[in-house]
Each structure stands twice: as C-alpha cells, then as structure tokens.
C-alpha cells in the first residue's frame, strides 16, 4: 500500500503512517466482528433486552456470577481501539458526534445481525457500552493529540 501511495504521488508524510493506520483500523473492526458474531458456546435462544441495564437489575448477587459485569467491561473495551484509530486516520471522524454515530451504528448493526443469526442475546446495553467505549477511545486520542501534536498533524 505504501508503494502504491508513492506511485500516486501521495505526500511523503502519509506514505507509511496512513496504510499502517488503515491496517490497524481494519484489524480492530475484524476483531469486533469475529468476537461478536462467532457462534455462541451454549444452545441458548435469541433474546432481546431493550431495557437498559436490565441484566444488573434482575441479577441476584448471591446466586449469579460476575458474568454480566465481565461482559459489560468487555463490550466497553472492545470498541476503544476503533474510537481511537478512526479519529487519527480520517478527518470525517475527528469530531465527537461522528464517532458517536459510527460506533452506535456499527454496534446496532452487530446486534441486529446477532438477532438474525440466533443463539445470541441482543441488548441495548451492548450498544450503549460499545458506544461509550468508542467515545472513551476517541477521548484518549484527543489527549494523545494534545500531548504529541507533531505526530498527529495531517
């Protein structure tokens, strides 16, 4: 890709970093898709949870495990790289609102696909936590850009 950018007479400062960022972003999205759309381990049916945080409200702390909490943390962490990388690479996703829309749309699409595949639980919690994770990643990018502006100039 770097060679092609050189042949297209791309500016020298974009020949290597942009293809690397493109590759990292592609890996982040593929990782999200593999983790979220892989077949579930159990034989559970499809359920839809439209009430936010219902897994936490309905849970009995004396009987249930930490599984809902671990799932919530994993959903949050899963989208952090995406929120960081898209703001660095594409000017379109440099603002908070565009990252919010991208993360929410991708997460909602994943939940719809999971519902269609069956065997997955589709939850509004996943959409909210994924979006919050992407926003956190974007916030990290803004902080890093503030401290190292020379590395993030376009």
CSV table of C-alpha atoms in Angstrom, one decimal:
chain,number,residue,atom,x,y,z
A,1,UNK,CA,0.0,0.0,0.0
A,2,UNK,CA,2.9,2.3,0.8
A,3,UNK,CA,4.4,1.6,-2.7
A,4,UNK,CA,1.0,2.4,-4.3
A,5,UNK,CA,0.8,5.7,-2.3
A,6,UNK,CA,4.3,6.6,-3.5
A,7,UNK,CA,3.3,5.9,-7.1
A,8,UNK,CA,0.2,8.0,-6.7
A,9,UNK,CA,2.5,10.8,-5.6
A,10,UNK,CA,1.0,11.0,-2.1
A,11,UNK,CA,2.7,13.4,0.3
A,12,UNK,CA,5.8,11.6,1.8
A,13,UNK,CA,4.5,12.0,5.4
A,14,UNK,CA,1.4,9.9,4.5
A,15,UNK,CA,3.0,7.1,2.6
A,16,UNK,CA,3.7,4.8,5.6
A,17,UNK,CA,1.5,6.0,8.5
A,18,UNK,CA,-1.8,6.0,6.7
A,19,UNK,CA,-1.5,2.4,5.4
A,20,UNK,CA,-0.5,1.3,8.9
A,21,UNK,CA,-3.5,3.1,10.4
A,22,UNK,CA,-5.7,1.6,7.8
A,23,UNK,CA,-4.4,-1.8,8.7
A,24,UNK,CA,-4.9,-1.3,12.4
A,25,UNK,CA,-8.4,0.0,11.9
A,26,UNK,CA,-9.2,-3.0,9.7
A,27,UNK,CA,-7.9,-5.3,12.4
A,28,UNK,CA,-10.0,-3.5,15.0
A,29,UNK,CA,-13.2,-3.9,13.0
A,30,UNK,CA,-12.4,-7.5,12.1
A,31,UNK,CA,-11.7,-8.3,15.7
A,32,UNK,CA,-15.0,-6.7,16.8
A,33,UNK,CA,-16.9,-8.8,14.1
A,34,UNK,CA,-15.1,-12.1,15.0
A,35,UNK,CA,-15.7,-11.7,18.7
A,36,UNK,CA,-19.3,-10.5,18.5
A,37,UNK,CA,-20.6,-12.7,15.6
A,38,UNK,CA,-18.8,-16.0,16.4
A,39,UNK,CA,-21.2,-18.8,17.3
A,40,UNK,CA,-22.2,-18.9,21.0
A,41,UNK,CA,-20.9,-21.7,23.2
A,42,UNK,CA,-24.3,-22.6,24.6
A,43,UNK,CA,-27.6,-23.6,22.9
A,44,UNK,CA,-29.5,-20.6,24.1
A,45,UNK,CA,-32.2,-19.0,22.1
A,46,UNK,CA,-32.4,-15.4,20.9
A,47,UNK,CA,-33.5,-12.8,23.5
A,48,UNK,CA,-33.8,-9.1,23.1
A,49,UNK,CA,-33.1,-6.8,26.1
A,50,UNK,CA,-34.5,-3.3,25.4
A,51,UNK,CA,-34.4,-2.1,29.0
A,52,UNK,CA,-31.0,-0.5,29.7
A,53,UNK,CA,-29.1,-2.3,32.5
A,54,UNK,CA,-31.8,-4.9,33.0
A,55,UNK,CA,-29.1,-7.6,33.4
A,56,UNK,CA,-27.9,-5.8,36.5
A,57,UNK,CA,-31.3,-5.1,37.9
A,58,UNK,CA,-32.6,-8.7,37.6
A,59,UNK,CA,-29.4,-10.3,38.9
A,60,UNK,CA,-29.3,-11.9,42.3
A,61,UNK,CA,-25.9,-11.1,43.8
A,62,UNK,CA,-25.9,-14.2,46.0
A,63,UNK,CA,-26.6,-16.7,43.1
A,64,UNK,CA,-25.3,-15.2,39.9
A,65,UNK,CA,-21.7,-15.0,38.8
A,66,UNK,CA,-19.8,-11.9,37.7
A,67,UNK,CA,-20.6,-12.8,34.1
A,68,UNK,CA,-22.8,-9.7,33.4
A,69,UNK,CA,-20.1,-7.4,34.8
A,70,UNK,CA,-17.4,-9.1,32.8
A,71,UNK,CA,-19.5,-8.9,29.6
A,72,UNK,CA,-20.1,-5.2,30.2
A,73,UNK,CA,-16.4,-4.4,30.7
A,74,UNK,CA,-15.6,-6.5,27.6
A,75,UNK,CA,-18.2,-4.6,25.5
A,76,UNK,CA,-16.7,-1.3,26.7
A,77,UNK,CA,-13.1,-2.3,26.0
A,78,UNK,CA,-13.9,-3.9,22.6
A,79,UNK,CA,-14.6,-0.5,20.9
A,80,UNK,CA,-11.8,1.6,22.4
A,81,UNK,CA,-9.3,0.9,19.6
A,82,UNK,CA,-11.9,1.8,17.0
A,83,UNK,CA,-12.7,5.2,18.7
A,84,UNK,CA,-9.0,6.0,18.9
A,85,UNK,CA,-8.0,4.9,15.4
A,86,UNK,CA,-10.8,6.4,13.3
A,87,UNK,CA,-10.2,9.9,14.7
A,88,UNK,CA,-6.5,9.7,14.0
A,89,UNK,CA,-6.9,8.4,10.4
A,90,UNK,CA,-10.0,10.1,8.9
A,91,UNK,CA,-10.8,13.8,9.2
A,92,UNK,CA,-14.5,12.9,8.9
A,93,UNK,CA,-14.3,11.1,12.2
A,94,UNK,CA,-12.4,13.7,14.0
A,95,UNK,CA,-15.4,15.0,15.9
A,96,UNK,CA,-17.2,13.6,18.9
A,97,UNK,CA,-20.6,13.4,17.1
A,98,UNK,CA,-19.3,11.5,14.1
A,99,UNK,CA,-17.5,8.9,16.3
A,100,UNK,CA,-20.7,8.6,18.3
A,101,UNK,CA,-22.8,7.9,15.2
A,102,UNK,CA,-20.3,5.5,13.8
A,103,UNK,CA,-19.9,3.4,17.0
A,104,UNK,CA,-23.7,3.4,17.6
A,105,UNK,CA,-24.5,2.4,14.0
A,106,UNK,CA,-21.9,-0.4,14.0
A,107,UNK,CA,-22.9,-1.7,17.3
A,108,UNK,CA,-26.6,-1.6,16.4
A,109,UNK,CA,-25.9,-3.4,13.1
A,110,UNK,CA,-24.0,-6.1,15.1
A,111,UNK,CA,-26.9,-6.6,17.4
A,112,UNK,CA,-29.4,-6.9,14.5
A,113,UNK,CA,-27.1,-9.5,12.8
A,114,UNK,CA,-26.7,-11.4,16.1
A,115,UNK,CA,-30.5,-11.5,16.4
A,116,UNK,CA,-30.8,-12.8,12.9
A,117,UNK,CA,-28.2,-15.5,13.5
A,118,UNK,CA,-30.0,-16.8,16.5
A,119,UNK,CA,-28.4,-18.1,19.7
A,120,UNK,CA,-27.2,-14.6,20.7
A,121,UNK,CA,-28.8,-12.2,23.2
A,122,UNK,CA,-29.3,-8.7,21.6
A,123,UNK,CA,-29.1,-6.0,24.2
A,124,UNK,CA,-29.4,-2.2,24.3
A,125,UNK,CA,-26.7,-2.5,27.0
A,126,UNK,CA,-24.2,-3.7,24.3
A,127,UNK,CA,-25.0,-0.8,22.1
A,128,UNK,CA,-24.6,1.7,24.9
A,129,UNK,CA,-21.3,0.2,26.2
A,130,UNK,CA,-19.8,-0.2,22.8
A,131,UNK,CA,-20.6,3.4,22.0
A,132,UNK,CA,-19.2,4.5,25.4
A,133,UNK,CA,-16.0,2.5,24.7
A,134,UNK,CA,-15.6,4.2,21.3
A,135,UNK,CA,-16.1,7.6,22.9
A,136,UNK,CA,-13.5,6.8,25.5
A,137,UNK,CA,-11.1,5.7,22.8
A,138,UNK,CA,-11.7,9.0,21.0
A,139,UNK,CA,-11.1,10.9,24.2
A,140,UNK,CA,-7.8,9.1,24.6
A,141,UNK,CA,-6.9,10.1,21.0
A,142,UNK,CA,-7.7,13.8,21.8
A,143,UNK,CA,-5.5,13.6,24.9
A,144,UNK,CA,-2.6,12.0,23.0
A,145,UNK,CA,-3.0,14.5,20.2
A,146,UNK,CA,-2.8,17.3,22.7
A,147,UNK,CA,0.4,16.0,24.2
A,148,UNK,CA,2.0,15.0,20.9
A,149,UNK,CA,0.6,17.3,18.3
A,150,UNK,CA,3.5,16.8,15.8
A,151,UNK,CA,2.7,13.1,15.5
A,152,UNK,CA,-1.0,13.8,14.7
A,153,UNK,CA,-0.8,16.6,12.2
A,154,UNK,CA,-2.5,16.0,8.9
